[in-house]
Amino acid sequence: MSGHVIAIDGGGTSCRAALADAEGRVLGRGKRGSANIFTTSDTIGENIAAAAREAVCDAGLEGLPLKSIPAFLGLAGINVGERQRELAKALPFADTKFVHDGVIALQGALGDEDGVIAILGTGSVYLSRAGGVSRSIGGWGFAIGDQASGAVIGRALLQQALLAHDGVREHTPLSRAVMKRFEGNPEAMVEFAQQTARPADYGAFAPLMFEHDEKGDVLARDILLDAVRDITMALDAIVFEGCERLCLLGGLAGEYRKRLSPRHSAILQEPRGDALSGAVQLALRAFPPQAVGENG
Amino acid sequence: MSGHVIAIDGGGTSCRAALADAEGRVLGRGKRGSANIFTTSDTIGENIAAAAREAVCDAGLEGLPLKSIPAFLGLAGINVGERQRELAKALPFADTKFVHDGVIALQGALGDEDGVIAILGTGSVYLSRAGGVSRSIGGWGFAIGDQASGAVIGRALLQQALLAHDGVREHTPLSRAVMKRFEGNPEAMVEFAQQTARPADYGAFAPLMFEHDEKGDVLARDILLDAVRDITMALDAIVFEGCERLCLLGGLAGEYRKRLSPRHSAILQEPRGDALSGAVQLALRAFPPQAVGENG
């Protein structure tokens, strides 16, 4: 053991790694593609190991083998199934601990304080810590969960654009813009949805929606009203009595921040740090440096 | 050519075949699993050929080779992409013509009359014929279409049950019954949704929903109100001025019939025949028996 730790923040769209020393200083960083265990199980191990190697090189420690360093991983989708055991076997680290990526985001955003975070990106998940006890809701993935996430609102947009194409609802500038992305061909859109679209591919339509909402587009408004209602319901379920701190994280945080209900806006705060900084904190607790000898 | 035709009704849950003579009399029938070109492209050709062979045997014509008989096929999902060409090559018939399964259902339900049909089963699609001109909306499949279908309302049910599990909405007897199917384990439900669930698997939850709706379950009511709103919007888009005939078809027709808006109930009629009978009618037009010699 070198006294170093690897921290991994593995989300739906990218996997970030940090190499930290025994005091928690980040010496190097690395980044690769998606580490969502649902959608990328074939490549997830490679992505994680590559990001970690990059962090080690970035620190100028090319000679340090990954098998000498323990790793603490926060991964999207990890709360489901048995796949983390298979993954642990495939990874090259000295020791491996997994948590849901929400847990590292919570630590990064709140440090050791109580509060609530909502992660609104390609997926959606909510976590609270009250009296030191953590709880999460959501984070169940795109197929039957992740309300208000980029993937879910992007899929809703395609559904509604197809209804507009069929004359079931009025076209708007937004629905026309979406059909145009498929050259006006609904069959191409359906092929995309049935064959190739992953959550992040649907999520790529979210910026278009927010952009049109600013201009008063009725379809954008309808989808986003539903999404904000879903966020509000989830927050009402997880914000606890006396909660003074709510952080919105993820790629859509900036857009949803403006649309929160007043009771939630009232406790909104900036996160203290990002998920990777939370993973570094937790890595040092999970793999405490040997007090004697490390500074020798 | 033997003067016979094969008619195929290939839907999301089963594939039915009929062997008919030159007068349209059905001599034999066969049945196999799903022939939805979206979800079962590996086995669709085998299912169709097996159902057809069974129909030929059922007619007592074991000696009649499929390669001597032309086939007219109405298939779910056939309006999308290039896959029908691949499929045509893989099938053993003397000649092969495809239409969307809605087209044979329309012919079966209305004969040569004008009117509208709504097919509400594992998927959903709407067709009209006005002044002899046909039009369809919907039928785009489960991922971004098929509103109110068994698959879509079944998926909505799982989504809402998961929200109830998380405490985001109130549990009802229906949401508890759904969680019980997964032994109370949300991870098992998510695994089902992410890994194994096909549209028909979600659709299998529809009967449970209608059953609980009869007992006043709030969750069943909410999902079915949304579904009926979607059906109403689609019918308003396709029912034409002066339309006197609306037929509801598919596995959910009986349940949705009771919930239609009055303006649609007013023109509701029983279908004249089923989709397979429509396929037989269209098969004889597509492959007209040689007038001379057939009766000789």
XYZ file of C-alpha atoms in Angstrom:
592
model
C 0.000 0.000 0.000
C 1.370 3.375 -1.060
C -0.740 5.537 1.247
C -2.644 6.812 -1.744
C -6.324 6.289 -2.539
C -8.243 6.285 -5.805
C -11.656 7.963 -5.763
C -14.115 7.311 -8.589
C -17.250 9.220 -9.531
C -18.974 7.051 -12.114
C -22.102 8.588 -13.631
C -24.379 7.991 -16.581
C -22.355 10.118 -18.978
C -18.796 10.069 -17.617
C -16.463 8.412 -15.130
C -14.064 10.665 -13.228
C -11.129 9.498 -11.121
C -8.886 11.230 -8.586
C -5.646 10.050 -7.015
C -5.341 11.505 -3.512
C -2.627 11.301 -0.886
C -3.127 10.353 2.757
C -4.127 13.936 3.620
C -6.829 13.985 0.949
C -4.940 16.248 -1.444
C -5.848 15.438 -5.051
C -2.604 14.742 -6.928
C -4.053 13.794 -10.310
C -7.310 13.411 -12.207
C -8.637 11.262 -15.051
C -11.849 10.983 -17.051
C -13.507 8.394 -19.271
C -16.982 7.458 -20.616
C -20.101 6.251 -18.796
C -19.854 4.063 -15.699
C -23.551 3.369 -15.305
C -23.744 -0.270 -14.349
C -27.133 -0.651 -16.046
C -26.234 0.428 -19.504
C -22.531 -0.135 -19.926
C -21.690 -3.290 -18.006
C -19.405 -4.495 -20.806
C -17.110 -1.512 -20.719
C -17.601 -0.169 -17.221
C -14.575 -1.957 -15.764
C -12.326 -0.713 -18.561
C -13.614 2.844 -18.237
C -12.961 2.884 -14.504
C -9.479 1.397 -14.764
C -8.533 3.747 -17.616
C -9.723 6.826 -15.713
C -7.766 5.666 -12.643
C -4.576 5.069 -14.664
C -4.955 8.526 -16.172
C -5.246 10.060 -12.681
C -2.063 8.251 -11.595
C -0.176 9.478 -14.683
C -1.587 12.987 -14.241
C -0.025 12.932 -10.762
C 3.327 12.082 -12.331
C 3.351 8.681 -10.603
C 3.418 6.436 -13.690
C 5.403 3.841 -11.743
C 2.659 3.346 -9.145
C 0.671 0.180 -10.007
C -3.126 0.282 -9.557
C -2.930 -3.007 -7.669
C -1.097 -1.149 -4.878
C -3.881 1.439 -4.388
C -7.327 0.905 -2.830
C -10.280 2.465 -4.654
C -13.529 3.907 -3.416
C -16.190 4.029 -6.132
C -19.467 5.891 -6.322
C -21.336 4.427 -9.284
C -24.675 5.130 -10.931
C -27.081 2.216 -10.708
C -25.015 0.287 -8.180
C -28.004 -0.199 -5.853
C -29.435 -2.821 -8.173
C -28.603 -6.499 -8.402
C -25.495 -8.540 -7.972
C -23.424 -6.950 -10.654
C -21.110 -5.134 -8.291
C -19.511 -8.405 -7.200
C -18.647 -9.279 -10.793
C -17.325 -5.786 -11.291
C -15.148 -5.888 -8.156
C -13.456 -9.024 -9.506
C -12.762 -7.313 -12.839
C -11.105 -4.245 -11.332
C -7.319 -4.003 -10.761
C -7.197 -2.190 -7.390
C -5.634 -3.251 -4.064
C -9.085 -3.124 -2.491
C -12.459 -1.975 -3.817
C -15.481 -0.432 -2.109
C -18.666 0.612 -3.864
C -21.422 2.976 -2.985
C -24.186 4.516 -5.046
C -22.934 7.665 -6.747
C -25.510 9.556 -4.705
C -23.580 8.816 -1.527
C -20.386 10.490 -2.747
C -22.402 13.410 -4.114
C -24.082 13.811 -0.703
C -20.684 13.857 1.040
C -19.275 16.281 -1.489
C -22.239 18.665 -1.304
C -22.910 18.599 2.453
C -19.634 17.451 4.015
C -20.705 16.030 7.385
C -23.774 18.279 7.751
C -27.421 17.219 7.563
C -29.474 18.154 4.517
C -30.919 16.951 1.214
C -29.508 16.701 -2.292
C -31.321 16.171 -5.571
C -29.174 14.920 -8.439
C -30.871 15.874 -11.684
C -28.836 14.800 -14.670
C -29.204 11.928 -17.132
C -30.925 10.140 -14.215
C -32.517 11.431 -11.027
C -32.046 10.500 -7.375
C -32.619 12.183 -4.015
C -30.658 11.702 -0.804
C -31.025 13.028 2.699
C -28.913 12.924 5.832
C -30.755 13.667 9.067
C -29.138 13.158 12.470
C -26.325 11.440 10.585
C -28.661 8.859 9.043
C -28.825 8.738 5.252
C -31.731 7.755 3.061
C -32.325 7.811 -0.673
C -35.296 7.696 -2.990
C -35.370 7.385 -6.756
C -32.291 6.471 -8.740
C -34.061 3.433 -10.196
C -33.021 4.082 -13.762
C -34.648 5.101 -16.958
C -37.047 2.219 -17.702
C -39.417 2.705 -14.768
C -37.871 5.507 -12.699
C -35.732 8.652 -12.954
C -38.646 11.056 -13.229
C -37.628 14.563 -14.356
C -34.192 13.342 -15.468
C -32.778 14.385 -18.805
C -33.423 10.907 -20.196
C -37.059 10.852 -19.078
C -37.936 14.361 -20.256
C -36.074 13.726 -23.511
C -38.124 10.580 -24.091
C -41.320 12.490 -23.243
C -40.333 15.062 -25.838
C -39.979 12.423 -28.556
C -43.327 10.891 -27.553
C -45.081 14.234 -27.811
C -43.360 15.160 -31.071
C -44.633 11.888 -32.539
C -48.171 12.716 -31.354
C -47.846 16.121 -33.015
C -46.670 14.426 -36.216
C -49.813 12.255 -36.063
C -52.017 15.319 -35.526
C -53.040 14.171 -32.037
C -51.619 17.342 -30.509
C -50.677 20.739 -31.975
C -47.194 21.134 -33.363
C -45.059 23.749 -31.634
C -41.662 25.153 -32.634
C -40.130 22.591 -30.261
C -41.921 19.553 -31.714
C -40.989 20.763 -35.215
C -37.360 21.175 -34.155
C -37.364 17.611 -32.809
C -38.886 16.141 -35.980
C -36.285 18.068 -37.972
C -33.503 16.268 -36.063
C -34.925 13.101 -37.663
C -35.342 14.788 -41.033
C -39.093 14.865 -40.491
C -39.193 11.070 -40.591
C -41.084 9.441 -37.685
C -39.761 6.012 -38.671
C -36.205 7.243 -38.128
C -37.223 8.528 -34.699
C -38.784 5.184 -33.786
C -35.722 3.283 -35.017
C -33.565 5.544 -32.823
C -35.801 4.870 -29.819
C -36.147 1.134 -30.351
C -32.621 0.335 -31.436
C -29.956 2.762 -30.412
C -31.111 5.270 -27.817
C -29.499 5.032 -24.400
C -30.532 7.301 -21.547
C -27.833 9.854 -22.385
C -29.050 9.953 -26.006
C -32.534 10.940 -24.849
C -30.997 13.332 -22.342
C -29.257 15.148 -25.195
C -32.674 16.605 -26.115
C -33.102 18.328 -22.736
C -31.207 21.544 -23.606
C -33.464 22.051 -26.646
C -36.477 21.823 -24.333
C -35.219 24.393 -21.814
C -34.266 26.713 -24.662
C -37.796 26.555 -26.102
C -39.378 26.917 -22.677
C -37.665 30.315 -22.358
C -39.474 31.330 -25.535
C -42.873 30.218 -24.198
C -43.209 26.962 -26.159
C -46.356 25.172 -24.933
C -44.945 21.656 -25.362
C -41.760 22.526 -23.455
C -43.913 24.064 -20.739
C -46.142 20.995 -20.431
C -43.258 18.538 -20.167
C -41.337 20.720 -17.716
C -44.414 21.351 -15.563
C -44.789 17.578 -15.233
C -41.087 17.262 -14.423
C -41.195 19.996 -11.775
C -44.297 18.401 -10.253
C -42.350 15.101 -10.035
C -39.375 16.859 -8.416
C -41.662 18.649 -5.966
C -43.372 15.397 -4.951
C -40.014 13.678 -4.437
C -38.626 16.592 -2.417
C -41.764 16.663 -0.266
C -41.129 12.992 0.477
C -37.473 13.407 1.418
C -37.056 16.906 2.912
C -37.309 16.300 6.665
C -38.650 18.478 9.465
C -36.098 21.166 10.235
C -34.030 20.591 7.078
C -32.035 23.763 6.380
C -29.995 22.720 3.397
C -31.018 21.563 -0.095
C -28.478 21.241 -2.910
C -29.361 20.608 -6.536
C -26.674 18.754 -8.470
C -26.317 17.290 -11.939
C -26.467 18.739 -15.429
C -30.041 20.021 -15.105
C -29.615 21.592 -11.647
C -29.224 25.096 -13.052
C -32.463 24.900 -15.049
C -34.552 23.243 -12.346
C -33.232 25.622 -9.656
C -35.209 28.446 -11.311
C -38.386 26.366 -11.312
C -38.459 25.023 -7.735
C -41.444 25.612 -5.488
C -40.902 28.426 -2.928
C -40.727 26.060 0.065
C -37.807 24.278 -1.568
C -36.103 27.399 -2.948
C -36.092 28.778 0.602
C -33.552 26.169 1.760
C -31.482 25.997 -1.414
C -27.701 26.265 -0.971
C -24.633 25.890 -3.134
C -22.939 22.495 -2.741
C -19.611 22.617 -0.834
C -17.844 20.405 -3.303
C -18.454 17.952 -6.097
C -19.048 14.203 -5.950
C -15.406 13.386 -6.627
C -14.346 15.444 -3.579
C -16.937 13.469 -1.589
C -15.448 10.230 -2.892
C -11.976 11.348 -1.757
C -13.309 12.069 1.766
C -15.012 8.686 1.938
C -12.018 6.870 0.442
C -9.803 8.100 3.288
C -12.350 6.882 5.850
C -12.763 3.522 4.132
C -9.003 2.998 3.743
C -7.437 4.941 6.619
C -3.720 5.583 6.088
C -1.564 3.791 8.666
C -0.872 6.591 11.156
C 2.625 5.333 11.869
C 5.091 5.280 9.004
C 3.099 7.246 6.415
C 4.864 10.487 7.214
C 8.198 8.831 7.920
C -49.779 -22.298 -57.583
C -52.482 -24.305 -55.889
C -55.211 -21.640 -55.861
C -54.870 -21.373 -52.115
C -53.697 -18.386 -50.104
C -52.091 -18.082 -46.683
C -53.260 -15.188 -44.502
C -51.218 -14.154 -41.477
C -52.216 -11.964 -38.545
C -48.989 -11.316 -36.676
C -49.389 -9.347 -33.466
C -47.338 -8.542 -30.409
C -48.402 -11.621 -28.473
C -49.310 -14.201 -31.126
C -49.137 -15.024 -34.798
C -52.211 -16.599 -36.397
C -52.367 -18.179 -39.835
C -55.234 -19.271 -42.074
C -55.181 -21.351 -45.234
C -58.037 -20.271 -47.507
C -59.255 -21.529 -50.869
C -59.932 -19.406 -53.931
C -63.421 -18.554 -52.631
C -62.035 -17.265 -49.317
C -63.204 -20.272 -47.289
C -60.847 -20.933 -44.393
C -59.724 -24.566 -44.621
C -57.260 -24.631 -41.723
C -55.771 -22.503 -38.968
C -52.480 -22.304 -37.067
C -51.063 -20.265 -34.222
C -47.601 -19.451 -32.842
C -45.858 -16.821 -30.659
C -45.254 -13.120 -31.257
C -44.663 -11.754 -34.745
C -43.846 -8.197 -33.757
C -40.989 -7.217 -35.997
C -39.575 -4.865 -33.341
C -39.141 -7.279 -30.525
C -38.816 -10.700 -32.050
C -36.897 -10.265 -35.279
C -34.831 -13.382 -34.587
C -37.767 -15.750 -34.391
C -40.441 -13.941 -36.362
C -39.769 -15.825 -39.606
C -39.883 -19.172 -37.838
C -43.091 -18.286 -35.997
C -44.807 -17.250 -39.217
C -43.699 -20.328 -41.179
C -44.667 -22.655 -38.318
C -48.126 -21.112 -37.980
C -48.605 -21.414 -41.754
C -47.511 -25.070 -41.815
C -49.915 -25.775 -38.970
C -52.760 -24.176 -40.953
C -51.937 -26.351 -43.977
C -51.875 -29.502 -41.826
C -55.065 -28.434 -40.052
C -56.694 -28.325 -43.505
C -55.591 -31.912 -44.102
C -53.285 -30.799 -46.928
C -49.951 -31.968 -45.498
C -48.677 -32.587 -49.034
C -49.074 -28.961 -50.078
C -45.682 -27.186 -49.887
C -45.578 -23.620 -48.547
C -43.485 -22.617 -51.537
C -46.516 -23.228 -53.754
C -48.772 -20.818 -51.806
C -48.650 -17.007 -51.753
C -48.942 -15.350 -48.346
C -50.463 -12.065 -47.282
C -49.144 -10.874 -43.933
C -50.406 -8.234 -41.554
C -47.624 -7.671 -39.019
C -47.213 -5.478 -35.963
C -44.456 -2.886 -36.350
C -44.018 -3.449 -40.080
C -44.317 0.288 -40.839
C -40.829 0.857 -39.503
C -37.514 0.439 -41.288
C -36.166 -1.953 -43.852
C -36.610 -5.154 -41.936
C -39.502 -6.400 -44.023
C -37.200 -6.994 -46.979
C -34.947 -9.215 -44.892
C -37.999 -10.999 -43.581
C -39.477 -11.578 -47.044
C -36.247 -13.334 -48.070
C -36.396 -15.581 -45.003
C -39.970 -16.755 -45.595
C -40.807 -19.890 -47.608
C -43.897 -18.754 -49.525
C -44.545 -18.601 -53.301
C -45.002 -14.850 -52.962
C -45.129 -12.542 -49.966
C -46.948 -9.269 -49.339
C -46.823 -7.306 -46.107
C -49.062 -4.719 -44.578
C -49.257 -3.301 -41.093
C -51.484 -5.511 -38.948
C -53.816 -2.531 -38.611
C -54.711 -2.810 -42.284
C -55.996 -6.380 -41.997
C -57.815 -5.491 -38.776
C -59.497 -2.576 -40.568
C -60.621 -4.853 -43.410
C -61.839 -7.493 -40.989
C -63.767 -5.034 -38.813
C -65.281 -2.799 -41.509
C -65.236 -4.932 -44.663
C -65.321 -2.363 -47.485
C -67.215 0.282 -45.447
C -65.848 3.589 -44.166
C -65.147 3.999 -40.464
C -62.514 4.001 -37.745
C -60.895 1.253 -35.702
C -58.809 1.524 -32.540
C -56.643 -1.497 -31.768
C -55.922 -1.490 -28.060
C -53.839 -4.481 -27.035
C -50.165 -4.881 -26.183
C -49.681 -1.886 -28.490
C -52.080 0.772 -29.761
C -52.884 2.034 -33.243
C -55.793 3.813 -34.925
C -56.961 3.497 -38.526
C -59.628 5.199 -40.565
C -61.093 4.664 -44.008
C -62.999 7.632 -45.438
C -64.172 7.696 -49.052
C -62.093 4.565 -49.530
C -58.872 6.304 -48.402
C -57.112 4.821 -45.388
C -54.995 6.591 -42.819
C -53.375 5.502 -39.579
C -51.977 7.172 -36.500
C -50.042 5.633 -33.638
C -48.649 2.128 -33.827
C -45.141 3.444 -33.209
C -44.257 0.899 -30.568
C -43.625 0.852 -26.885
C -40.500 3.013 -26.500
C -41.994 6.350 -27.570
C -45.548 5.534 -28.662
C -48.448 3.143 -28.041
C -50.211 5.365 -25.517
C -52.951 3.545 -23.555
C -51.682 0.146 -24.699
C -51.291 -2.694 -22.232
C -47.521 -2.306 -22.352
C -47.612 1.421 -21.673
C -50.163 1.288 -18.850
C -48.340 -1.703 -17.353
C -45.084 0.245 -17.368
C -46.855 3.259 -15.814
C -48.123 0.940 -13.092
C -44.603 -0.226 -12.239
C -43.362 3.378 -12.235
C -46.080 4.434 -9.820
C -45.634 1.388 -7.588
C -41.952 2.274 -7.292
C -42.874 5.854 -6.325
C -45.225 4.452 -3.683
C -42.421 2.209 -2.418
C -40.247 5.351 -2.092
C -43.020 7.191 -0.224
C -43.436 9.743 -3.023
C -47.067 8.748 -3.493
C -49.545 6.894 -1.267
C -49.621 3.132 -1.530
C -52.918 1.676 -2.701
C -54.055 -1.957 -2.773
C -52.952 -2.014 -6.434
C -49.428 -0.695 -5.815
C -49.062 -3.176 -2.943
C -50.247 -6.014 -5.184
C -47.649 -5.012 -7.784
C -44.809 -4.852 -5.250
C -45.907 -8.253 -3.993
C -45.395 -9.710 -7.483
C -41.732 -8.774 -6.981
C -41.719 -10.050 -3.400
C -41.665 -6.465 -2.141
C -38.218 -5.975 -3.681
C -37.848 -2.832 -5.840
C -34.481 -4.044 -7.123
C -36.170 -7.128 -8.566
C -38.709 -4.894 -10.283
C -35.976 -2.715 -11.758
C -34.032 -5.772 -12.938
C -37.216 -7.004 -14.633
C -37.713 -3.630 -16.327
C -34.094 -3.122 -17.370
C -33.241 -6.653 -18.391
C -36.117 -8.885 -19.326
C -39.382 -7.002 -19.783
C -40.798 -6.966 -23.278
C -43.976 -5.056 -24.120
C -46.158 -8.131 -23.526
C -44.556 -8.614 -20.089
C -45.609 -5.127 -19.053
C -48.989 -5.692 -20.683
C -49.536 -8.692 -18.407
C -50.111 -6.189 -15.566
C -53.088 -4.553 -17.311
C -55.763 -6.998 -16.052
C -54.673 -6.341 -12.451
C -55.197 -2.642 -13.042
C -58.713 -2.980 -14.482
C -59.628 -5.328 -11.650
C -58.528 -2.767 -9.023
C -60.191 0.081 -10.901
C -63.523 -1.710 -10.432
C -62.888 -1.565 -6.680
C -62.154 2.172 -6.735
C -58.350 2.008 -6.442
C -56.991 5.552 -6.813
C -53.800 4.518 -8.595
C -55.710 2.389 -11.121
C -58.078 5.299 -11.663
C -55.249 7.792 -12.256
C -53.434 5.610 -14.782
C -56.637 4.693 -16.618
C -57.868 8.311 -16.704
C -54.589 9.225 -18.427
C -55.004 6.297 -20.815
C -58.594 7.217 -21.674
C -57.525 10.846 -22.218
C -54.861 9.579 -24.656
C -57.423 7.411 -26.483
C -59.883 10.308 -26.647
C -57.246 12.649 -28.096
C -56.246 10.071 -30.703
C -59.879 9.352 -31.660
C -60.580 13.087 -31.954
C -57.674 13.266 -34.389
C -58.802 10.364 -36.570
C -62.625 10.223 -36.414
C -63.698 12.144 -39.518
C -66.727 14.309 -40.220
C -69.731 12.037 -40.784
C -68.026 8.898 -39.436
C -70.745 6.451 -38.391
C -68.706 3.447 -37.381
C -66.048 2.992 -34.682
C -64.787 -0.460 -33.713
C -62.547 -1.158 -30.737
C -60.294 -4.192 -31.183
C -57.515 -5.857 -29.221
C -57.273 -7.377 -25.782
C -58.209 -4.188 -23.913
C -61.172 -3.267 -26.167
C -63.731 -4.620 -23.718
C -62.386 -2.573 -20.814
C -61.884 0.660 -22.746
C -65.297 0.364 -24.425
C -66.923 1.082 -21.025
C -64.768 4.172 -20.527
C -65.122 5.936 -23.908
C -66.334 9.518 -24.115
C -70.005 9.814 -25.170
C -69.209 11.221 -28.628
C -67.207 8.106 -29.383
C -69.554 5.633 -27.689
C -72.327 6.996 -29.897
C -70.753 5.537 -33.053
C -69.410 2.326 -31.518
C -70.189 -0.878 -33.429
C -69.199 -4.518 -33.211
C -66.518 -5.472 -35.730
C -67.761 -7.626 -38.640
C -64.860 -10.036 -38.401
C -61.398 -10.404 -36.987
C -58.053 -9.371 -38.450
C -57.391 -12.847 -39.861
C -60.641 -12.697 -41.844
C -59.485 -9.308 -43.124
C -56.157 -10.839 -44.157
C -58.003 -13.563 -46.075
C -60.048 -10.932 -47.961
C -56.924 -8.938 -48.815
C -54.943 -12.066 -49.726
C -57.482 -12.956 -52.404
C -57.264 -9.432 -53.849
C -53.466 -9.430 -53.762
C -53.200 -12.906 -55.312
C -56.344 -13.289 -57.444
C -57.057 -16.920 -58.383
C -56.780 -17.539 -62.121
C -60.432 -17.308 -63.218
C -59.993 -19.983 -65.883
C -59.106 -23.428 -64.710
C -59.682 -22.951 -60.996
C -63.208 -24.314 -61.160
C -62.393 -26.796 -63.910
